[in-house]
Short mmCIF file of C-alpha atoms and ligand atoms in Angstrom, two decimals:
data_model
loop_
_atom_site.label_atom_id
_atom_site.label_comp_id
_atom_site.label_asym_id
_atom_site.label_seq_id
_atom_site.Cartn_x
_atom_site.Cartn_y
_atom_site.Cartn_z
CA MET A 1 -17.23 9.83 -15.02
CA THR A 2 -15.35 7.58 -12.78
CA GLU A 3 -16.76 4.07 -12.59
CA SER A 4 -17.17 2.41 -9.18
CA ILE A 5 -15.39 -0.91 -8.65
CA ARG A 6 -18.89 -2.54 -8.53
CA GLU A 7 -19.34 -1.16 -12.11
CA ILE A 8 -15.81 -2.36 -13.11
CA LEU A 9 -16.69 -5.96 -12.05
CA THR A 10 -19.72 -6.03 -14.31
CA HIS A 11 -17.31 -5.96 -17.26
CA PHE A 12 -15.98 -9.25 -15.93
CA SER A 13 -19.72 -10.32 -15.53
CA ILE A 14 -19.68 -10.12 -11.67
CA GLU A 15 -22.24 -8.24 -9.53
CA LEU A 16 -20.62 -7.64 -6.13
CA ASN A 17 -18.94 -5.18 -3.84
CA PRO A 18 -15.20 -6.39 -3.44
CA SER A 19 -12.86 -5.67 -0.44
CA SER A 20 -9.29 -4.44 -0.43
CA TYR A 21 -6.84 -7.24 -0.08
CA GLY A 22 -3.22 -8.03 0.60
CA ASN A 23 -0.28 -5.77 1.45
CA GLY A 24 1.37 -5.13 -2.00
CA HIS A 25 3.13 -1.66 -2.39
CA ILE A 26 2.23 -1.09 -6.01
CA ASN A 27 -1.37 -2.18 -7.26
CA ASP A 28 -4.71 -1.88 -5.70
CA THR A 29 -5.87 -5.38 -4.88
CA TYR A 30 -9.47 -6.44 -4.25
CA LEU A 31 -10.91 -9.76 -3.24
CA VAL A 32 -14.05 -10.81 -5.01
CA ALA A 33 -15.40 -13.24 -2.59
CA THR A 34 -17.77 -15.18 -4.77
CA ASP A 35 -17.51 -18.99 -5.48
CA PRO A 36 -14.99 -19.50 -6.85
CA SER A 37 -13.39 -16.21 -5.69
CA TYR A 38 -11.41 -13.67 -7.77
CA ILE A 39 -8.60 -11.16 -7.23
CA LEU A 40 -9.27 -7.79 -9.07
CA GLN A 41 -6.43 -5.36 -9.46
CA LYS A 42 -6.19 -1.85 -10.66
CA ILE A 43 -2.81 -1.60 -12.32
CA ASN A 44 -0.58 1.14 -11.03
CA LYS A 45 -0.05 3.56 -14.09
CA ASN A 46 2.43 5.71 -12.35
CA VAL A 47 4.68 2.70 -11.89
CA PHE A 48 3.65 0.82 -15.22
CA LYS A 49 3.64 3.43 -17.84
CA LYS A 50 2.47 1.03 -20.49
CA PRO A 51 -0.16 -1.34 -18.73
CA GLU A 52 -1.04 -2.94 -22.25
CA GLU A 53 2.51 -4.21 -22.30
CA VAL A 54 2.46 -5.43 -18.70
CA MET A 55 -0.63 -7.54 -19.74
CA GLU A 56 0.73 -8.74 -22.77
CA ASN A 57 3.86 -10.08 -20.78
CA ILE A 58 1.66 -11.63 -18.30
CA LYS A 59 -0.62 -13.32 -20.80
CA LEU A 60 2.45 -14.94 -22.56
CA VAL A 61 4.09 -15.88 -19.37
CA THR A 62 0.96 -17.46 -17.77
CA GLU A 63 0.08 -19.36 -20.93
CA HIS A 64 3.78 -20.67 -21.08
CA LEU A 65 3.51 -21.69 -17.26
CA ARG A 66 0.25 -23.42 -17.85
CA ARG A 67 1.59 -25.58 -20.60
CA LYS A 68 4.54 -26.51 -18.52
CA ILE A 69 2.46 -27.30 -15.35
CA ILE A 70 0.02 -29.46 -17.46
CA ALA A 71 3.09 -31.29 -19.00
CA GLU A 72 4.48 -32.10 -15.56
CA GLY A 73 1.08 -33.42 -14.47
CA GLY A 74 0.26 -30.46 -12.03
CA ASP A 75 -2.70 -28.36 -11.53
CA PRO A 76 -2.55 -25.11 -13.71
CA MET A 77 -5.47 -23.58 -11.80
CA ARG A 78 -3.31 -23.51 -8.67
CA GLY A 79 0.32 -23.62 -10.02
CA THR A 80 -0.05 -20.37 -12.04
CA LEU A 81 -2.08 -17.19 -11.96
CA ASN A 82 -5.16 -17.48 -14.31
CA LEU A 83 -6.44 -14.30 -15.96
CA ILE A 84 -10.24 -13.94 -16.51
CA GLU A 85 -11.06 -12.21 -19.69
CA THR A 86 -13.69 -9.32 -19.78
CA VAL A 87 -17.05 -9.79 -21.40
CA ASP A 88 -15.43 -8.68 -24.68
CA GLY A 89 -12.80 -11.08 -24.52
CA LYS A 90 -9.73 -8.77 -23.34
CA PRO A 91 -7.38 -9.73 -20.63
CA PHE A 92 -8.08 -6.31 -18.81
CA TYR A 93 -10.66 -3.66 -18.72
CA LYS A 94 -9.90 0.04 -19.51
CA SER A 95 -12.33 2.11 -17.61
CA ASN A 96 -13.55 5.36 -19.00
CA ASP A 97 -11.34 7.41 -16.75
CA GLY A 98 -8.33 5.44 -18.32
CA GLU A 99 -7.62 3.09 -15.40
CA TYR A 100 -6.48 -0.55 -16.19
CA TYR A 101 -8.17 -3.33 -14.29
CA ARG A 102 -7.41 -7.08 -14.48
CA MET A 103 -8.89 -10.12 -12.76
CA TYR A 104 -7.32 -13.40 -11.69
CA VAL A 105 -8.66 -16.60 -10.22
CA PHE A 106 -8.12 -16.57 -6.34
CA ILE A 107 -5.89 -19.35 -5.26
CA ASP A 108 -7.59 -21.10 -2.48
CA GLY A 109 -6.03 -22.96 0.48
CA ALA A 110 -2.74 -21.13 0.22
CA ARG A 111 -1.51 -17.90 1.62
CA SER A 112 1.36 -15.43 1.57
CA TYR A 113 3.37 -14.20 4.42
CA ASP A 114 4.60 -10.84 5.30
CA VAL A 115 7.13 -12.03 7.95
CA VAL A 116 8.84 -15.33 7.99
CA GLU A 117 7.72 -17.77 10.64
CA SER A 118 10.19 -20.71 9.97
CA PRO A 119 13.20 -21.62 7.97
CA GLU A 120 11.05 -24.47 6.53
CA GLN A 121 8.75 -21.86 4.98
CA LEU A 122 11.76 -20.38 3.26
CA TYR A 123 13.00 -23.56 1.89
CA GLN A 124 9.53 -24.18 0.45
CA ALA A 125 9.47 -20.52 -0.93
CA ALA A 126 12.83 -21.03 -2.55
CA LYS A 127 11.94 -24.10 -4.22
CA ALA A 128 8.81 -22.32 -5.75
CA PHE A 129 10.93 -19.58 -7.04
CA GLY A 130 13.40 -21.89 -8.36
CA ARG A 131 10.82 -24.08 -10.14
CA PHE A 132 9.41 -20.77 -11.52
CA GLN A 133 12.70 -19.99 -13.06
CA ASN A 134 13.15 -23.39 -14.43
CA MET A 135 9.65 -23.25 -16.15
CA LEU A 136 10.91 -20.16 -17.87
CA ALA A 137 14.26 -21.33 -18.94
CA ASP A 138 13.00 -21.95 -22.47
CA PHE A 139 10.68 -18.93 -22.68
CA PRO A 140 11.59 -16.72 -25.59
CA ALA A 141 12.91 -13.78 -23.62
CA GLU A 142 12.77 -11.35 -26.59
CA LYS A 143 8.93 -11.45 -26.63
CA LEU A 144 9.03 -9.59 -23.18
CA TYR A 145 8.43 -5.96 -23.13
CA GLU A 146 10.88 -4.35 -20.60
CA VAL A 147 8.01 -2.78 -18.58
CA ILE A 148 10.11 -0.82 -16.23
CA PRO A 149 13.45 0.10 -17.98
CA ARG A 150 16.62 -1.09 -16.26
CA PHE A 151 14.58 -2.27 -13.13
CA HIS A 152 17.62 -3.79 -11.35
CA ASP A 153 20.45 -1.83 -12.84
CA THR A 154 21.97 -0.89 -9.63
CA ARG A 155 24.30 1.71 -11.31
CA LYS A 156 21.13 3.61 -12.70
CA ARG A 157 19.35 3.29 -9.37
CA TYR A 158 22.30 4.78 -7.71
CA ALA A 159 22.28 7.71 -10.23
CA ASP A 160 18.65 8.23 -9.67
CA PHE A 161 19.17 8.13 -5.83
CA LEU A 162 21.90 10.82 -6.17
CA ALA A 163 19.50 12.93 -8.39
CA ALA A 164 16.79 12.74 -5.75
CA VAL A 165 19.27 13.83 -3.18
CA GLU A 166 20.48 16.69 -5.37
CA ALA A 167 16.96 17.87 -6.20
CA ASP A 168 15.73 17.49 -2.61
CA SER A 169 12.42 18.60 -3.99
CA VAL A 170 10.45 18.54 -0.61
CA GLY A 171 13.20 19.63 1.57
CA ARG A 172 13.83 16.14 3.46
CA ALA A 173 17.48 15.61 2.62
CA ALA A 174 18.96 17.51 5.65
CA GLY A 175 16.89 15.27 7.90
CA ALA A 176 18.25 12.04 6.21
CA ALA A 177 21.77 13.11 6.18
CA ARG A 178 22.90 9.78 7.83
CA GLU A 179 21.08 7.51 5.56
CA ILE A 180 22.21 9.38 2.49
CA GLN A 181 25.84 8.95 3.64
CA PHE A 182 25.20 5.24 4.40
CA VAL A 183 24.37 4.71 0.54
CA LYS A 184 27.26 6.91 -0.73
CA ASP A 185 29.77 4.90 1.37
CA ARG A 186 28.76 1.78 -0.65
CA GLU A 187 29.03 3.18 -4.06
CA ASP A 188 31.50 0.52 -4.86
CA ALA A 189 29.06 -2.36 -4.73
CA VAL A 190 26.52 -0.88 -7.25
CA GLY A 191 28.34 -2.03 -10.64
CA VAL A 192 29.37 -5.53 -9.64
CA VAL A 193 26.49 -7.57 -11.12
CA VAL A 194 25.49 -5.18 -13.95
CA ASP A 195 29.16 -5.10 -15.18
CA ASP A 196 29.33 -8.91 -15.13
CA ILE A 197 26.10 -9.25 -17.08
CA ALA A 198 27.39 -6.48 -19.63
CA SER A 199 30.60 -8.52 -20.15
CA GLY A 200 28.72 -11.85 -20.52
CA ILE A 201 30.26 -13.46 -17.31
CA LEU A 202 26.81 -13.72 -15.77
CA PRO A 203 24.14 -15.33 -17.93
CA VAL A 204 20.81 -13.42 -18.58
CA ARG A 205 17.73 -15.63 -17.66
CA VAL A 206 14.04 -14.80 -17.52
CA THR A 207 13.48 -13.84 -13.96
CA HIS A 208 10.59 -12.75 -11.68
CA ASN A 209 12.44 -9.70 -10.30
CA ASP A 210 10.13 -9.16 -7.37
CA THR A 211 10.65 -12.14 -5.17
CA LYS A 212 9.28 -10.87 -1.89
CA LEU A 213 7.87 -13.58 0.34
CA ASN A 214 4.51 -12.13 -0.13
CA ASN A 215 4.64 -12.77 -3.72
CA VAL A 216 4.68 -16.63 -3.39
CA LEU A 217 1.58 -18.51 -1.94
CA LEU A 218 2.25 -21.47 0.31
CA ASP A 219 -0.26 -24.29 0.86
CA GLU A 220 -2.18 -23.80 4.04
CA LYS A 221 -2.00 -27.50 4.98
CA THR A 222 1.39 -28.87 3.61
CA GLY A 223 3.33 -25.55 3.65
CA GLU A 224 4.55 -26.35 0.19
CA GLY A 225 4.83 -23.60 -2.52
CA VAL A 226 1.91 -23.54 -4.65
CA CYS A 227 2.20 -20.47 -6.92
CA VAL A 228 4.52 -17.69 -7.57
CA ILE A 229 2.31 -14.57 -8.14
CA ASP A 230 2.73 -10.69 -8.84
CA LEU A 231 4.15 -11.15 -12.35
CA ASP A 232 4.22 -7.64 -13.37
CA THR A 233 8.01 -7.61 -13.49
CA VAL A 234 8.93 -10.79 -15.22
CA MET A 235 11.55 -9.70 -17.61
CA PRO A 236 15.11 -10.68 -18.55
CA GLY A 237 17.58 -10.47 -15.57
CA SER A 238 19.84 -12.30 -13.33
CA LEU A 239 19.20 -15.16 -11.16
CA LEU A 240 21.04 -13.04 -8.58
CA TYR A 241 18.17 -10.55 -8.70
CA ASP A 242 15.66 -13.12 -7.65
CA PHE A 243 17.73 -14.68 -4.93
CA GLY A 244 19.08 -11.36 -3.52
CA ASP A 245 15.63 -9.88 -3.52
CA ALA A 246 14.02 -12.71 -1.85
CA LEU A 247 16.44 -12.97 1.07
CA ARG A 248 16.58 -9.04 1.49
CA PHE A 249 13.05 -9.64 2.75
CA ALA A 250 12.69 -13.12 4.04
CA GLY A 251 16.23 -13.19 5.75
CA SER A 252 15.19 -10.42 8.05
CA THR A 253 13.88 -11.09 11.68
CA GLY A 254 11.35 -8.15 11.41
CA ALA A 255 9.00 -6.54 9.08
CA GLU A 256 10.17 -4.34 6.18
CA ASP A 257 8.75 -1.29 7.98
CA GLU A 258 9.68 -2.27 11.54
CA PRO A 259 10.45 1.01 13.46
CA ASP A 260 12.42 -0.69 16.26
CA LEU A 261 15.63 -1.56 14.53
CA ASN A 262 16.68 -3.73 17.70
CA LYS A 263 14.24 -6.24 16.14
CA ILE A 264 16.03 -6.35 12.67
CA TRP A 265 18.76 -8.81 12.16
CA PHE A 266 19.90 -10.88 9.11
CA ASP A 267 18.98 -14.44 10.12
CA LEU A 268 21.58 -17.10 8.91
CA ALA A 269 19.22 -20.10 9.46
CA ASN A 270 16.72 -18.44 7.14
CA PHE A 271 19.52 -17.75 4.68
CA GLU A 272 20.67 -21.32 4.81
CA ALA A 273 17.16 -22.69 4.17
CA PHE A 274 16.37 -20.51 1.36
CA THR A 275 19.91 -21.11 -0.27
CA ARG A 276 19.32 -24.76 -0.05
CA GLY A 277 15.84 -24.81 -1.74
CA PHE A 278 17.05 -22.42 -4.43
CA VAL A 279 20.33 -24.23 -5.23
CA GLU A 280 18.79 -27.57 -5.12
CA THR A 281 16.11 -26.58 -7.49
CA LEU A 282 18.32 -24.88 -10.01
CA PRO A 283 21.09 -27.15 -11.29
CA SER A 284 21.92 -24.76 -14.07
CA ILE A 285 23.28 -22.22 -11.65
CA THR A 286 26.84 -21.22 -12.62
CA GLU A 287 30.06 -20.90 -10.55
CA ARG A 288 30.07 -17.15 -10.73
CA GLU A 289 26.41 -17.08 -9.78
CA LEU A 290 27.14 -19.31 -6.70
CA GLU A 291 30.08 -17.10 -5.84
CA LEU A 292 27.93 -13.97 -5.97
CA LEU A 293 24.95 -15.26 -3.99
CA PRO A 294 25.84 -13.86 -0.68
CA PHE A 295 26.92 -10.52 -2.22
CA SER A 296 23.60 -10.28 -4.20
CA VAL A 297 21.71 -10.20 -0.92
CA LYS A 298 23.43 -7.23 0.31
CA LEU A 299 23.29 -5.63 -3.39
CA LEU A 300 19.63 -6.02 -3.61
CA THR A 301 18.94 -4.80 -0.10
CA LEU A 302 21.14 -1.69 -0.90
CA GLU A 303 18.97 -1.21 -4.04
CA CYS A 304 15.81 -1.40 -2.30
CA GLY A 305 16.95 0.76 0.56
CA MET A 306 18.11 3.51 -1.82
CA ARG A 307 14.79 3.19 -3.76
CA PHE A 308 12.87 3.90 -0.46
CA LEU A 309 15.24 6.60 0.64
CA ALA A 310 14.92 8.35 -2.93
CA ASP A 311 11.14 7.99 -2.75
CA TYR A 312 11.06 9.68 0.64
CA LEU A 313 13.31 12.44 -0.65
CA SER A 314 11.03 12.83 -3.68
CA GLY A 315 7.89 13.13 -1.68
CA ASP A 316 6.67 9.55 -1.73
CA THR A 317 5.39 9.25 -5.40
CA TYR A 318 6.18 5.68 -6.03
CA PHE A 319 5.66 3.24 -3.15
CA LYS A 320 2.30 3.25 -1.32
CA THR A 321 2.88 4.70 2.29
CA ALA A 322 0.56 4.94 5.17
CA TYR A 323 2.27 7.85 7.10
CA PRO A 324 4.94 10.62 5.98
CA GLU A 325 8.08 8.73 7.41
CA HIS A 326 7.07 5.39 6.12
CA ASN A 327 9.77 5.32 3.30
CA LEU A 328 12.33 6.56 5.70
CA ILE A 329 11.48 3.82 8.28
CA ARG A 330 11.57 1.23 5.52
CA CYS A 331 15.09 2.40 4.26
CA ARG A 332 16.32 2.09 7.76
CA THR A 333 15.47 -1.53 8.09
CA GLN A 334 17.30 -2.20 4.75
CA PHE A 335 20.52 -0.40 6.04
CA LYS A 336 20.37 -2.15 9.42
CA LEU A 337 20.28 -5.51 7.48
CA ILE A 338 23.21 -4.47 5.41
CA GLU A 339 25.24 -3.67 8.45
CA ASP A 340 24.44 -7.08 9.82
CA MET A 341 25.22 -8.98 6.52
CA GLU A 342 28.51 -7.18 6.33
CA ARG A 343 29.51 -8.64 9.65
CA LYS A 344 28.05 -12.08 8.54
CA MET A 345 29.32 -12.17 4.86
CA GLY A 346 32.15 -14.81 5.64
CA GLU A 347 29.58 -17.12 7.26
CA MET A 348 27.16 -16.60 4.39
CA GLU A 349 30.05 -17.52 1.93
CA SER A 350 30.65 -20.77 4.09
CA ILE A 351 26.91 -21.69 3.99
CA VAL A 352 26.91 -21.37 0.16
CA LYS A 353 30.13 -23.50 -0.17
CA LYS A 354 28.65 -26.27 2.08
CA ILE A 355 25.45 -26.44 0.09
CA ALA A 356 27.06 -26.22 -3.26
CA GLY A 357 29.41 -28.99 -2.25
P1 ADP B 401 1.31 -5.93 -5.76
O1 ADP B 401 1.84 -5.80 -7.00
O2 ADP B 401 0.72 -4.62 -5.15
O3 ADP B 401 2.34 -6.32 -4.68
P2 ADP B 401 0.26 -8.44 -5.72
O4 ADP B 401 -0.06 -8.97 -7.06
O5 ADP B 401 1.45 -9.11 -4.94
O6 ADP B 401 0.17 -6.94 -5.70
O7 ADP B 401 -0.98 -8.87 -4.86
C1 ADP B 401 -1.21 -8.41 -3.44
C2 ADP B 401 -1.44 -9.56 -2.55
O8 ADP B 401 -2.67 -10.30 -2.85
C3 ADP B 401 -0.46 -10.74 -2.58
O9 ADP B 401 0.61 -10.60 -1.80
C4 ADP B 401 -1.40 -11.92 -2.19
O10 ADP B 401 -1.46 -12.00 -0.83
C5 ADP B 401 -2.71 -11.57 -2.74
N1 ADP B 401 -3.03 -12.19 -4.07
C6 ADP B 401 -2.57 -11.75 -5.32
N2 ADP B 401 -3.14 -12.54 -6.26
C7 ADP B 401 -3.72 -13.54 -5.68
C8 ADP B 401 -4.35 -14.81 -6.13
N3 ADP B 401 -4.47 -14.98 -7.60
N4 ADP B 401 -4.72 -15.62 -5.28
C9 ADP B 401 -4.61 -15.45 -3.87
N5 ADP B 401 -4.07 -14.35 -3.35
C10 ADP B 401 -3.65 -13.40 -4.23
C1 GN1 B 402 7.37 -3.44 -4.45
O1 GN1 B 402 4.77 -4.96 -5.78
P1 GN1 B 402 5.36 -5.27 -4.32
O2 GN1 B 402 4.80 -4.81 -3.05
O3 GN1 B 402 5.57 -6.86 -4.39
C2 GN1 B 402 8.37 -3.14 -5.75
C3 GN1 B 402 9.61 -3.99 -5.56
C4 GN1 B 402 10.21 -3.73 -4.21
C5 GN1 B 402 9.20 -3.88 -2.98
C6 GN1 B 402 9.66 -3.44 -1.80
C7 GN1 B 402 7.19 -3.06 -9.30
O4 GN1 B 402 6.95 -4.88 -4.71
O5 GN1 B 402 10.52 -3.84 -6.53
O6 GN1 B 402 11.41 -4.59 -3.98
O7 GN1 B 402 7.90 -3.24 -3.30
N1 GN1 B 402 7.71 -3.53 -6.93
C8 GN1 B 402 7.85 -2.75 -7.96
O8 GN1 B 402 8.88 -3.85 -0.70
O9 GN1 B 402 8.51 -1.73 -7.97
MG1 MG B 403 3.31 -8.16 -4.48
#
C-alpha cells in the first residue's frame, strides 16, 4: 500500500503534513516547516535509475564539503547540504511502494531565484559555483557513480534528439519542424567540447553539472552565495558545463518558459558579472577553457533546447510539465537565446579577454 508523505516523515521521526516547495523540474520537493525546518524530496526514479548510487554520491560529496568548510572556518550547516538519516540510520528511506525519499536540513535566511534580478546576484552566484568547484578539486573522482551516463555528452544528446524526431512517437514532429531544423543547422557545434575532453585538451574536473540559478541559495540580507544545492548530478565533467549551463539560464532576460519571445534576450551585463565571479574564483582555469567560455554558453543552451524539444517529441516523459506545450515553449526560449548569442559572440569574447587580462 502506498504510504502518505506524512507516514514517510515518521521514518525521519517527524509528525507533520509538509507542503510542496520550489520549482525544480526533476524531484518532488516538500518543505517540512518545523523548528528547524527540513526539505523532504522524493527522488525521480525515471531520471535516476539507481537512486542508491545518487545517495552514495551525495553522502560522499557533502561529507567532503563539510570537512573543507570546517577547515576554512565556515558554517557547514549553511555552506553545504546536510542529510538527515532515517530512524534506522540510512541516508534515505525506501517506501513500501519502492519510492526513495531523502531529507535535508532547510537552509534558512537564504533563497534561490528563478529569474535574475541584478548582475550583482550573478557575480555572487558565480563565486559560489566557483568555490564549490574549488572545494571538490581534490575529491577522488573515481569514487563517484555516473548517475546519468554521458549527461553532458552533446554528441549523444544530438543523437538522442535525432532518434526522437525519427520515432515521432506522439505525432508532434510536423508541428515543430522549424525548431527541429534550428537544431540540425547547428550540428557542427555538438562535438567541440566532448572531442577536446577525449583528446585531453580540456581537463576533467568534478563538476556540479546543473548550475541553474535556482540551484544556489543567496543570503537574504547580504546577497552573498550561501550554498550550492541540488547535488544529484555531481560527477566528473568540464568546468565549461557549469559555466555554460549557469549562463544559459541566468544570462536570459526572461523565464525559461516565457511564451513571449520579445522578452527573451541574452544579457551581456549578466554575462560579464557571472564571468567575473567565476574566473576570479577559479585561478586553475586553463587557456583553452577561457577561450571556450563564450562558446560553452551557446553549446549548453543548444543542449538544453534539444533536450526540451526531444522530450516534447517523446510525449513529455522526462521534465515536469504544467501544460502540453510546456517543453516546446521552453525550447523556443533556448533557441531565441542562441540567436542572440550568435550575434553577440564577438562581444562575449572581448568581455572574457578583458576579465582574464
Ligand atoms: P530539483 O532536482 O527538482 O531541481 P532541488 O534540489 O533543486 O530539486 O530543490 C528544489 C528547490 O527547493 C530549490 O530550487 C530550492 O529553492 C529549494 N531547496 C532545496 N533544498 C533546499 C535546502 N536544503 N534549503 C533550502 N531550500 C532548498
Ligand atoms: C533540470 O533539476 P533541475 O530543475 O535543477 C535538469 C537540468 C536541466 C534543467 C533545465 C537532472 O534541472 O539538466 O538543465 O532541468 N536536471 C536533470 O531547466 O536532468
Ligand atoms: Mg534544482
